[in-house]
Coordinates of C-alpha atoms and ligand atoms in Angstrom, one line a residue:
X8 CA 56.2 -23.9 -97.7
X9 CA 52.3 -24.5 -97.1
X10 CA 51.3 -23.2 -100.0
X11 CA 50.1 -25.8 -102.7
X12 CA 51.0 -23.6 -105.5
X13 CA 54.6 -24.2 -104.9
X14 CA 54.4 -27.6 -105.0
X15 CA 56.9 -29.5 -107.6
X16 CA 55.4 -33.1 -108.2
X17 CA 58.7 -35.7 -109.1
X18 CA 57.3 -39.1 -110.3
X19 CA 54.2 -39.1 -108.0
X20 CA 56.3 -37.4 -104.9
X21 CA 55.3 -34.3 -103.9
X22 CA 58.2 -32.2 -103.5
X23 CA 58.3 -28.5 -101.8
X24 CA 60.6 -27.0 -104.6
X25 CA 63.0 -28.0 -106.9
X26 CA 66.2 -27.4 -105.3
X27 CA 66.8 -27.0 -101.5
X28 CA 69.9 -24.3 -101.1
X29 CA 71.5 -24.4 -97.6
X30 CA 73.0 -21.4 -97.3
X31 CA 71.9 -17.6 -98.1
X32 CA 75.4 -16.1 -98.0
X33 CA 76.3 -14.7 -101.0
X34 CA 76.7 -18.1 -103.7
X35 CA 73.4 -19.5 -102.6
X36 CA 71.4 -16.6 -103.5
X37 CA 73.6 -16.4 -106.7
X38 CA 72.7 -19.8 -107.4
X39 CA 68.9 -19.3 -107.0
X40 CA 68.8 -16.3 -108.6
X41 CA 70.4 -17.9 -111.7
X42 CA 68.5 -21.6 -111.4
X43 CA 65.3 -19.1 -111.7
X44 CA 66.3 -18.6 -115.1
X45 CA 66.0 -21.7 -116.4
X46 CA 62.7 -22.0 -114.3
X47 CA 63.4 -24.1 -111.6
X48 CA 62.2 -23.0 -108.2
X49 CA 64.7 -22.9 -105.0
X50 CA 64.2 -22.6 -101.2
X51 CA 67.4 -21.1 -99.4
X52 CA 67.6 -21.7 -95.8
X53 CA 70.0 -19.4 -93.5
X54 CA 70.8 -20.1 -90.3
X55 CA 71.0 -16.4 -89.9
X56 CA 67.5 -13.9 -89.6
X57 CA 67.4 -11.9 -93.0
X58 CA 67.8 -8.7 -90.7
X59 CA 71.2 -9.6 -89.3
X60 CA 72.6 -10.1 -92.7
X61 CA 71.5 -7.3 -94.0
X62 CA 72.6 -5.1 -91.6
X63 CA 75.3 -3.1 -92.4
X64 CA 78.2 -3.7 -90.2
X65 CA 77.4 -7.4 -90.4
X66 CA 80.7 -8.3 -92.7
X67 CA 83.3 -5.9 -93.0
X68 CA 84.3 -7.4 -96.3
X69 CA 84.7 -5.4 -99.8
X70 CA 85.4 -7.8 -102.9
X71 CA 87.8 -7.8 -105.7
X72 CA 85.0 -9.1 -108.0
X73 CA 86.7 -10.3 -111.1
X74 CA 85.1 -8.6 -114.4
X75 CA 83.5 -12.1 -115.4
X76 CA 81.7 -12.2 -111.4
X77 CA 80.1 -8.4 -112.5
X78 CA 79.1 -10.4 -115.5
X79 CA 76.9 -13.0 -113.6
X80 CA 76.1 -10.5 -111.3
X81 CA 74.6 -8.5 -114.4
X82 CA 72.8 -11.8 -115.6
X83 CA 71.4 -12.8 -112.4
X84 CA 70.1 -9.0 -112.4
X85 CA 72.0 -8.0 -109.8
X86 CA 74.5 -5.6 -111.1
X87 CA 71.8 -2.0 -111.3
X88 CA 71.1 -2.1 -107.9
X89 CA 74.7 -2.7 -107.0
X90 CA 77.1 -0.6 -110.0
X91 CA 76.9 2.9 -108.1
X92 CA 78.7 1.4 -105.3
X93 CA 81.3 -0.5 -107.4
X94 CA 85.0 0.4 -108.0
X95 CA 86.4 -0.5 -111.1
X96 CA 89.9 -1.9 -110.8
X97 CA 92.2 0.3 -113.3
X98 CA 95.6 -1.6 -112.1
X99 CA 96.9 -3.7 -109.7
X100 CA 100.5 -3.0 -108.3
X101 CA 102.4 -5.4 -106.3
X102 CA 105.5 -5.2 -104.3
X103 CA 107.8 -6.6 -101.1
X104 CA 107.2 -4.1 -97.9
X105 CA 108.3 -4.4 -94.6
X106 CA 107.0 -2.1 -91.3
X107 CA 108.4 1.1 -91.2
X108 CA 110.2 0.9 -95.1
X109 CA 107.3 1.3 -96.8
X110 CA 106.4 -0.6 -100.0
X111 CA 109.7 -1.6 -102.5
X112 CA 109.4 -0.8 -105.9
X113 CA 106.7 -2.6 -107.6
X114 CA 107.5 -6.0 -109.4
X115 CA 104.7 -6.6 -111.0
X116 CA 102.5 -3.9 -112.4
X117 CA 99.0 -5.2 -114.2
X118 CA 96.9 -2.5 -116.1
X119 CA 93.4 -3.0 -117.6
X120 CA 94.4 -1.0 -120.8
X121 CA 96.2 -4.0 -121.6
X122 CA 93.3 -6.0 -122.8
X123 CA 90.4 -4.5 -124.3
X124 CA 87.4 -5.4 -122.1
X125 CA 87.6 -2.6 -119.8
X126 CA 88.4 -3.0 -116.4
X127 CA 89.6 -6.1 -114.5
X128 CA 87.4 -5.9 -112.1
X129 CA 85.4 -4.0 -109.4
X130 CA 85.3 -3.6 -105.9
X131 CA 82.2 -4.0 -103.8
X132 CA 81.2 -3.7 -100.1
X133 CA 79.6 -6.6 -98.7
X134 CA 76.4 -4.9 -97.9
X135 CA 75.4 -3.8 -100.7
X136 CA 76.2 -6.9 -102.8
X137 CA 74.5 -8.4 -99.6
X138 CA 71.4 -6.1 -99.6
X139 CA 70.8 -6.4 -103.4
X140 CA 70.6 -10.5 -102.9
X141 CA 68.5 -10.2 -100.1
X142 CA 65.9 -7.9 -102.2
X143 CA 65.9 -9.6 -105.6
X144 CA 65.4 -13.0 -104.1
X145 CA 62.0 -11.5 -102.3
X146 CA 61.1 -10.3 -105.3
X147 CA 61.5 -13.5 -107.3
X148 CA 58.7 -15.6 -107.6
X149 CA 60.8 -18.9 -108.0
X150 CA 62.6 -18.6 -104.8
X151 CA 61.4 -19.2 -101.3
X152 CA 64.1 -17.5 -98.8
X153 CA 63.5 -19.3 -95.4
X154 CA 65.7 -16.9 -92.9
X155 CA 66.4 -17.6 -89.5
X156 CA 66.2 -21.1 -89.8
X157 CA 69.4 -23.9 -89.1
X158 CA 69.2 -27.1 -91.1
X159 CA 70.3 -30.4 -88.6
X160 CA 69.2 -33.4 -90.7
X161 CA 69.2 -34.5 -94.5
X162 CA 68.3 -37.3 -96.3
X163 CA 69.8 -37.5 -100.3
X164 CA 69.1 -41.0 -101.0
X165 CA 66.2 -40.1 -103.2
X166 CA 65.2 -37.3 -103.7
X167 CA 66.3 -34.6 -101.2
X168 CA 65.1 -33.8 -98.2
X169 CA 66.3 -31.8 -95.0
X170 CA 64.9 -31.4 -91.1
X171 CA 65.0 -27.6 -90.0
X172 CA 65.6 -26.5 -86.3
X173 CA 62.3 -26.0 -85.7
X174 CA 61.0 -30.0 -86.7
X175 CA 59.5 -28.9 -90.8
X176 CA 61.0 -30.7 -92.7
X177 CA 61.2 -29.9 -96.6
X178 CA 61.8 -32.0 -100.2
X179 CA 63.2 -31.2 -103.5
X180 CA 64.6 -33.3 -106.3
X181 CA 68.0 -31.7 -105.3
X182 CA 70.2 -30.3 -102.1
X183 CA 73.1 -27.7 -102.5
X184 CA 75.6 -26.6 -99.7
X185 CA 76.2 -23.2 -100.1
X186 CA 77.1 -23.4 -96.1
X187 CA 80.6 -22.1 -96.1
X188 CA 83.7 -23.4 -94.9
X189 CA 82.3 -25.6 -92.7
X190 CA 80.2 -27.0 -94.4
X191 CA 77.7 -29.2 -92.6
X192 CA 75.8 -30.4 -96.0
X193 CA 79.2 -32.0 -96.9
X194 CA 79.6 -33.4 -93.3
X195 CA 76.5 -35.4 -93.4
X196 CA 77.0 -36.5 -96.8
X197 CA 80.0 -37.8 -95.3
X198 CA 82.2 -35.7 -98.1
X199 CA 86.0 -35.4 -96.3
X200 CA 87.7 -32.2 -96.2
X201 CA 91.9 -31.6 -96.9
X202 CA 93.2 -28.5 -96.5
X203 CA 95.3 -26.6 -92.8
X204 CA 95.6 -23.2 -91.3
X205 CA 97.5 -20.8 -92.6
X206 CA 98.3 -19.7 -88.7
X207 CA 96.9 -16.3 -90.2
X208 CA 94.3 -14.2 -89.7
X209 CA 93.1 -11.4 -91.4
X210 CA 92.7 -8.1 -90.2
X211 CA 89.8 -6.3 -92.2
X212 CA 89.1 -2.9 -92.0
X213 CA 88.2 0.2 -94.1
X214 CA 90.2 3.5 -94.2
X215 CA 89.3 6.9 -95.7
X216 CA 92.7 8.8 -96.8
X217 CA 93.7 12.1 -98.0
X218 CA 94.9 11.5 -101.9
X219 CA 92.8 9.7 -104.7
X220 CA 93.7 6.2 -105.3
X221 CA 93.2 6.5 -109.2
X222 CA 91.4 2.7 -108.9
X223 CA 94.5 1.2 -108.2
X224 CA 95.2 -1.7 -106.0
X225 CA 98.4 -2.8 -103.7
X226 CA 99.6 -5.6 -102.5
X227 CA 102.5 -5.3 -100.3
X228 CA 104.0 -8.6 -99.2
X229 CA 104.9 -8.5 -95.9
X230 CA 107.3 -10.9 -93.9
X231 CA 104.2 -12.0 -91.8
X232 CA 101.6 -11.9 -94.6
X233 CA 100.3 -9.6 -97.6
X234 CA 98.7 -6.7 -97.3
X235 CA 96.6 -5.6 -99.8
X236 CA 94.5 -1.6 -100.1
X237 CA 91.8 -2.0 -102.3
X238 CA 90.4 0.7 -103.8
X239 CA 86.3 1.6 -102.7
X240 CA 84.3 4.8 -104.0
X241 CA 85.7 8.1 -103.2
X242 CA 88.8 8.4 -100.9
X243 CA 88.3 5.2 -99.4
X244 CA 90.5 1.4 -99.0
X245 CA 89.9 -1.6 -97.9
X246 CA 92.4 -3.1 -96.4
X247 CA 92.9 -7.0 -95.9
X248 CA 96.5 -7.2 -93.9
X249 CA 97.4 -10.7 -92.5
X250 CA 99.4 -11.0 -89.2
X251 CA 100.5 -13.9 -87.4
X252 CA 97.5 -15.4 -85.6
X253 CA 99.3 -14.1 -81.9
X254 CA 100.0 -10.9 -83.4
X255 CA 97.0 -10.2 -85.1
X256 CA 95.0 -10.8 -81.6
X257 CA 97.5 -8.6 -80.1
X258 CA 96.8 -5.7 -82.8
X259 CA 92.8 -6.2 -82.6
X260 CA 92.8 -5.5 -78.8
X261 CA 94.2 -2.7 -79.6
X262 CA 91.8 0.3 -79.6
X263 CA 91.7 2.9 -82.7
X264 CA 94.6 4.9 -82.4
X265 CA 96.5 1.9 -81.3
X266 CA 95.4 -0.2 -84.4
X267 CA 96.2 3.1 -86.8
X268 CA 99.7 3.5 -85.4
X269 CA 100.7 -0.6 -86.0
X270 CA 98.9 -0.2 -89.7
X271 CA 100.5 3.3 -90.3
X272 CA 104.1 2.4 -90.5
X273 CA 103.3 -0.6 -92.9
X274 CA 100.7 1.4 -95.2
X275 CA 103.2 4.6 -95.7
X276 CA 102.1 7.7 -97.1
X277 CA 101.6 7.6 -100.3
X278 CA 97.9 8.3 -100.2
X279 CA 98.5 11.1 -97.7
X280 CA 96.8 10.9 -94.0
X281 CA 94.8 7.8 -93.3
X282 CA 92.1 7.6 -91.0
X283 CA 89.9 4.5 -90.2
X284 CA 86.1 4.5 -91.7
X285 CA 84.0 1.9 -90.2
X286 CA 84.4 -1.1 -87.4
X287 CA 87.1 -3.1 -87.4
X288 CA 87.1 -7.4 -88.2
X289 CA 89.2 -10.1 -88.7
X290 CA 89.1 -13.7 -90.1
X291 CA 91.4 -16.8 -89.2
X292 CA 92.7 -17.9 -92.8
X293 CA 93.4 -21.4 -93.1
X294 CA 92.5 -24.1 -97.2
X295 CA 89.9 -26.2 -96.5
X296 CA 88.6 -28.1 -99.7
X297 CA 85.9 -31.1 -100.0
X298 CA 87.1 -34.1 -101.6
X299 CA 84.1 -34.2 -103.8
X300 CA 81.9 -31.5 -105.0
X301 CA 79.1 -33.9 -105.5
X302 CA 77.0 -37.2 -104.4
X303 CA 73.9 -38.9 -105.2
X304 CA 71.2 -36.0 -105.1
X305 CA 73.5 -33.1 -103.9
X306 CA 76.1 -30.5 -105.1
X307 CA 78.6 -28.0 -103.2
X308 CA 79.0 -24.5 -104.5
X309 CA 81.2 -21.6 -103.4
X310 CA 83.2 -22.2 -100.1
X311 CA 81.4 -25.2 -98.6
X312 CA 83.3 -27.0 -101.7
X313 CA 86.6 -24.5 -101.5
X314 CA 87.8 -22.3 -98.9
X315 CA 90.7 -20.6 -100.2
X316 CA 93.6 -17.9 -98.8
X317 CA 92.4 -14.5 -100.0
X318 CA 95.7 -13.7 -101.0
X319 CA 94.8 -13.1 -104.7
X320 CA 90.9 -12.0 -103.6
X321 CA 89.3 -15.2 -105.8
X322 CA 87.4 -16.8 -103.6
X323 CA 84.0 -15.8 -104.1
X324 CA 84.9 -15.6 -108.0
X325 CA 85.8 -19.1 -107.7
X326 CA 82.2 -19.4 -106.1
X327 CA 80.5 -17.3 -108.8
X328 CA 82.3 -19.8 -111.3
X329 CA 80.8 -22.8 -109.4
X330 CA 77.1 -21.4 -109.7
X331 CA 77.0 -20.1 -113.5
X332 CA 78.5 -23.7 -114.3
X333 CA 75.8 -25.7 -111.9
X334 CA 72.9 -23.8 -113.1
X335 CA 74.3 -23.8 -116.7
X336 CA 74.4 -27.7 -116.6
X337 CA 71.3 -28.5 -114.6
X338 CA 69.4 -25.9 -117.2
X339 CA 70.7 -28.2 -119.8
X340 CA 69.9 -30.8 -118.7
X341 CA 66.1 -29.8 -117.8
X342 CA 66.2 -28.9 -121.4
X343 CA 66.8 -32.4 -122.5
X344 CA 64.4 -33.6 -120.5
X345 CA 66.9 -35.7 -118.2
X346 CA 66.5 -36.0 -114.4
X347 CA 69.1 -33.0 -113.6
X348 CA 69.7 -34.0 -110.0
X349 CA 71.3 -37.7 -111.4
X350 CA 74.7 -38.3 -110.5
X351 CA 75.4 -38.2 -113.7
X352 CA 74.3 -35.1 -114.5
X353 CA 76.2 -33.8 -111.6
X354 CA 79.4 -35.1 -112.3
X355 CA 79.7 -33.0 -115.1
X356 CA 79.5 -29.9 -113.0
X357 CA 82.1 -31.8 -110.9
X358 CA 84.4 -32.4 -113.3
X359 CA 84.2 -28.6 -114.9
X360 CA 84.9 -27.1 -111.5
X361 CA 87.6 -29.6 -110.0
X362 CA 90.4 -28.7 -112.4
X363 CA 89.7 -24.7 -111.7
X364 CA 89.4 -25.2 -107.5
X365 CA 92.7 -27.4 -107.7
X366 CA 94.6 -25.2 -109.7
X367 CA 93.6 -21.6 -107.8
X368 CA 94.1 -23.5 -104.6
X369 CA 97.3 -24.5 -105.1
X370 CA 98.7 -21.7 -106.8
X371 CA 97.4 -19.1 -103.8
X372 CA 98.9 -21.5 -101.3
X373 CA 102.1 -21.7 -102.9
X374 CA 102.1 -17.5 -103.2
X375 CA 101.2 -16.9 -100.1
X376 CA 103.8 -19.9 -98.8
X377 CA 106.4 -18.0 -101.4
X378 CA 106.1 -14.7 -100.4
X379 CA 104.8 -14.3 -96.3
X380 CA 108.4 -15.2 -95.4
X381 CA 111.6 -13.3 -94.8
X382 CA 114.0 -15.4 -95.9
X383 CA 116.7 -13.2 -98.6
X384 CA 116.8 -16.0 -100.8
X385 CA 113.4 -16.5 -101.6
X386 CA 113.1 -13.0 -101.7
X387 CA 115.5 -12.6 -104.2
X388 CA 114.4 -15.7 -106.3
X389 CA 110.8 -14.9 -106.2
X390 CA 111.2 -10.7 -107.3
X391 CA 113.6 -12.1 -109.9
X392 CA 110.6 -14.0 -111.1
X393 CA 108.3 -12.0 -110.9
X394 CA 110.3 -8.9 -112.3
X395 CA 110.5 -11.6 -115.9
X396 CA 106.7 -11.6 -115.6
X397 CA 106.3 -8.3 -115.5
X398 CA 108.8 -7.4 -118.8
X399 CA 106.9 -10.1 -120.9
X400 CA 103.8 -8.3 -122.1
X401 CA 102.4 -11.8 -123.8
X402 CA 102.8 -13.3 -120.3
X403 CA 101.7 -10.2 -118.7
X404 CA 98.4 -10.0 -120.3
X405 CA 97.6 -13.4 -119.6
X406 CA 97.9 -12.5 -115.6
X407 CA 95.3 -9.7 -116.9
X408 CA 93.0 -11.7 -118.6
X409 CA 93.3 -14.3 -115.6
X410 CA 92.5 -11.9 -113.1
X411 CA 89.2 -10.6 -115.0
X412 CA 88.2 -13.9 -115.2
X413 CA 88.0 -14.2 -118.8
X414 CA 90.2 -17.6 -119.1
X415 CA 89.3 -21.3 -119.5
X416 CA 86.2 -22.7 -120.2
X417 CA 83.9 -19.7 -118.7
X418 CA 79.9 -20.8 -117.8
X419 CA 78.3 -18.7 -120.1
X420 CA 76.3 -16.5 -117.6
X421 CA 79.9 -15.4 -116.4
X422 CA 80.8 -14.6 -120.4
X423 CA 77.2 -12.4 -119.9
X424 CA 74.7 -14.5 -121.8
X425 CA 71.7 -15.9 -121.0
X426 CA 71.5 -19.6 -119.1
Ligands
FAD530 C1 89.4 -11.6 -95.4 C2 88.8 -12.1 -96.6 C3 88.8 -11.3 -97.8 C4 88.2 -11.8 -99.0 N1 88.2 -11.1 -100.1 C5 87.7 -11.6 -101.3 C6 87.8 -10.9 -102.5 O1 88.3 -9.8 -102.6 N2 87.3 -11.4 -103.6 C7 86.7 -12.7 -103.6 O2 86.3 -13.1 -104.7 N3 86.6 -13.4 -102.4 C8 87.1 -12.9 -101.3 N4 87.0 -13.6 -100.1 C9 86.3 -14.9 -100.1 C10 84.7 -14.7 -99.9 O3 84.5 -13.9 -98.8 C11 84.1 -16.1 -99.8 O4 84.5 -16.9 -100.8 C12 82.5 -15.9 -99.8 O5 82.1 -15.0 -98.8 C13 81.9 -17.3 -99.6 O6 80.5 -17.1 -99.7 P1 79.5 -18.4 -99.5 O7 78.1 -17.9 -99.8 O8 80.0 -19.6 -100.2 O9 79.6 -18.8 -98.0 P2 79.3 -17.9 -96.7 O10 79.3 -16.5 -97.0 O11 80.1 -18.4 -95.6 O12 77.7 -18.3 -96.4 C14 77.3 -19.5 -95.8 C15 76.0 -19.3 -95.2 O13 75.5 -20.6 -94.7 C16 74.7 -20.4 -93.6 N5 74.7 -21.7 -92.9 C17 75.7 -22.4 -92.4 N6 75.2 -23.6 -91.8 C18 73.9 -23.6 -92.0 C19 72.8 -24.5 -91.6 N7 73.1 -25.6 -90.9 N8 71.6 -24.2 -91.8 C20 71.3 -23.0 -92.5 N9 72.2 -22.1 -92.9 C21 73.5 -22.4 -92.6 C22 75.4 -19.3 -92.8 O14 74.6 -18.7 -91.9 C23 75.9 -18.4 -93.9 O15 75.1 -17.3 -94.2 C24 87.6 -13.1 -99.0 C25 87.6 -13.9 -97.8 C26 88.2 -13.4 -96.6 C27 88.2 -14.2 -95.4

């Protein structure tokens, strides 16, 4: 940040950059990428070095990105370097399974030739959504990527500034978090988290199997938690499969063939012989959401403002919501000539987003709540339910349209135009 060119003078103060992003996971790149386009310069600090995160096995995640995230993702210019590598999602089949029975007979049964836009959605590896970020923000000239680097200290009571690790410390009329779930942008700011642990954790992995998956994808809800098979390129699944916290420590320790053997009987065979393809992760599960998105000089994108169950895989869409509506209504307001890191400016990226965040939370917690239980009951209640969904085509294409991300009132780099 020593070089002069890069400075941003606000009011007579000499500021390193327009906005300071902490955070270089996958929204805060989003978000710089997309601020560029309205001309306003970002630093993003990680924590982590640049090679760590770009190195393959670094996240074992593959996301259900919804067909409005491929949108932004095509905005931000993202989208070439990443489309060979995506799976479109073709249909999404859901059903109640138990170990050894294999999957019931779908009740709900979502196919993208229901709506006209093409496919819901894609699927995409981490590392290559990861990779492409990490190139494109080298080669934009509006964004500095500081890698390597931890944030400890910030100071938003006018303008922005934060203390690194290593004593610098940097200034910019605005600070996001895009720090994750635990968020420690929100914690200085004194922002207050609600939310509890699911007392899941998710077992990720990636299997290669014998019979073409067509681009559909499961979800079998188990007693203990759902398990969805994703489809990836070629003969290839993702598989996000939530134990029991015990349990799922008990099934990682396992080794291969031991983990294979406990996910056999609950996959079944319908896509022939499985095989695993790739290291083996898992995630504790558990809502945590900030009871503000935004304060005086400061904004929270992606899961440092949400951390939700992935139950319905709509977390980082929820994210890539949050960025196209931030940059869409700080560009505006640059373009009006008003000081876009006022509060007042900010609340109305606060009060765009809140409405979204509450409603997706609370409808994931309530499915996952619903449907990781055994109880015959709310088994029946909830397939009965979901079986009148599924045989009301108005409703049914709602779910469709929901899913792709094409509902309520979409930032318009997510509809695929221009900031
Ligand atoms: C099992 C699982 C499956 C999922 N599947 C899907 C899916 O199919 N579809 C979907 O849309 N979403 C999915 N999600 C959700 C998605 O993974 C998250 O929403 C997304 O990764 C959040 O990205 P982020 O950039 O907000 O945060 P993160 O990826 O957590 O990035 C935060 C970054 O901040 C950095 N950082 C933290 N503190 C500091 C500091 N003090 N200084 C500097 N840097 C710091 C960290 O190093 C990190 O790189 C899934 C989640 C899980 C757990």
């Amino acid at each position: 940040m020593d070089n002069p060119a890069r400075m941003v003078i606000l009011r007579g103060m000499a500021c390193d950059t327009d906005i300071l992003i902490v955070g270089g996971g996958l929204n805060g790149p989003c978000l710089a990428l997309a601020l560029s386009q309205a001309g306003l310069r970002s630093t993003v600090i990680d924590a982590l070095p640049g090679e760590t995160r770009d190195a393959g096995g670094f996240d074992g995640r593959s996301y259900a990105l919804a067909l409005a995230s491929a949108r932004l993702l095509q905005a931000i210019g993202i989208w070439d370097a990443v489309r060979e590598n995506a799976q479109p999602m073709l249909e999404i089949k859901a059903s109640d399974g138990r170990a050894g029975e294999g999957p019931a007979p779908y009740f709900l049964h979502f196919d993208h030739a229901e709506i006209e836009e093409g496919p819901m959605g894609y699927m995409l590896e981490d590392r290559f959504l990861r990779h492409a970020l990490l190139a494109a923000m080298e080669a934009d000239p509006n964004v500095t990527h500081l890698p390597g680097v931890r944030v400890i200290a910030q100071d938003t009571s006018g303008p922005a500034s934060v203390t690194l690790e290593d004593g610098r410390t940097l200034s910019a009329r605005l600070l996001v978090g895009a720090d994750g779930r635990q968020s420690g942008t929100a914690a200085r700011a004194g922002i207050k988290r609600q939310g509890w642990d699911y007392g899941q954790t998710a077992l990720v992995c990636c299997v290669a199997h014998e019979r073409p998956h067509h681009g559909i994808a499961h979800q079998f809800f188990m007693p203990p938690g759902p398990l969805a098979i994703l489809p990836l390129p070629g003969n290839r699944c993702s598989i996000v499969w939530s134990e029991r916290h015990a349990r799922a420590a008990q099934i990682d320790a396992l080794d291969d063939d031991g983990y294979l053997e406990e996910l056999r009987p609950r996959f079944g065979d319908f896509l022939g012989e499985i095989a695993l393809d790739g290291a083996r992760f898992s995630y504790p599960l558990n809502l945590t959401i900030a009871q503000r998105f935004v304060d005086e000089h400061l904004a929270l994108v992606g899961d440092a403002a949400h951390g939700v169950h992935p139950i319905a895989g709509q977390g980082l869409n929820l994210g890539l919501r949050d960025v196209g509506a931030l940059a869409e209504v700080l560009a505006d307001a640059k373009r009006r000539g008003e000081d876009f890191a006022a509060i007042d400016v900010l609340d109305r990226y606060q009060g765009w987003r809140r409405f979204d965040t509450a409603t997706l939370a609370a409808s994931t917690d309530l499915i996952n709540r619903l449907f990781s239980n055994d109880n015959p009951l709310l088994r029946a209640a909830r397939d009965l339910g979901m079986g009148a969904v599924n045989a009301m085509p108005g409703l049914r294409r709602g779910f469709i349209r929901e899913a792709a991300g094409l509902t309520g009132d979409v930032p318009r780099l997510l509809q695929g135009k221009p900031l």
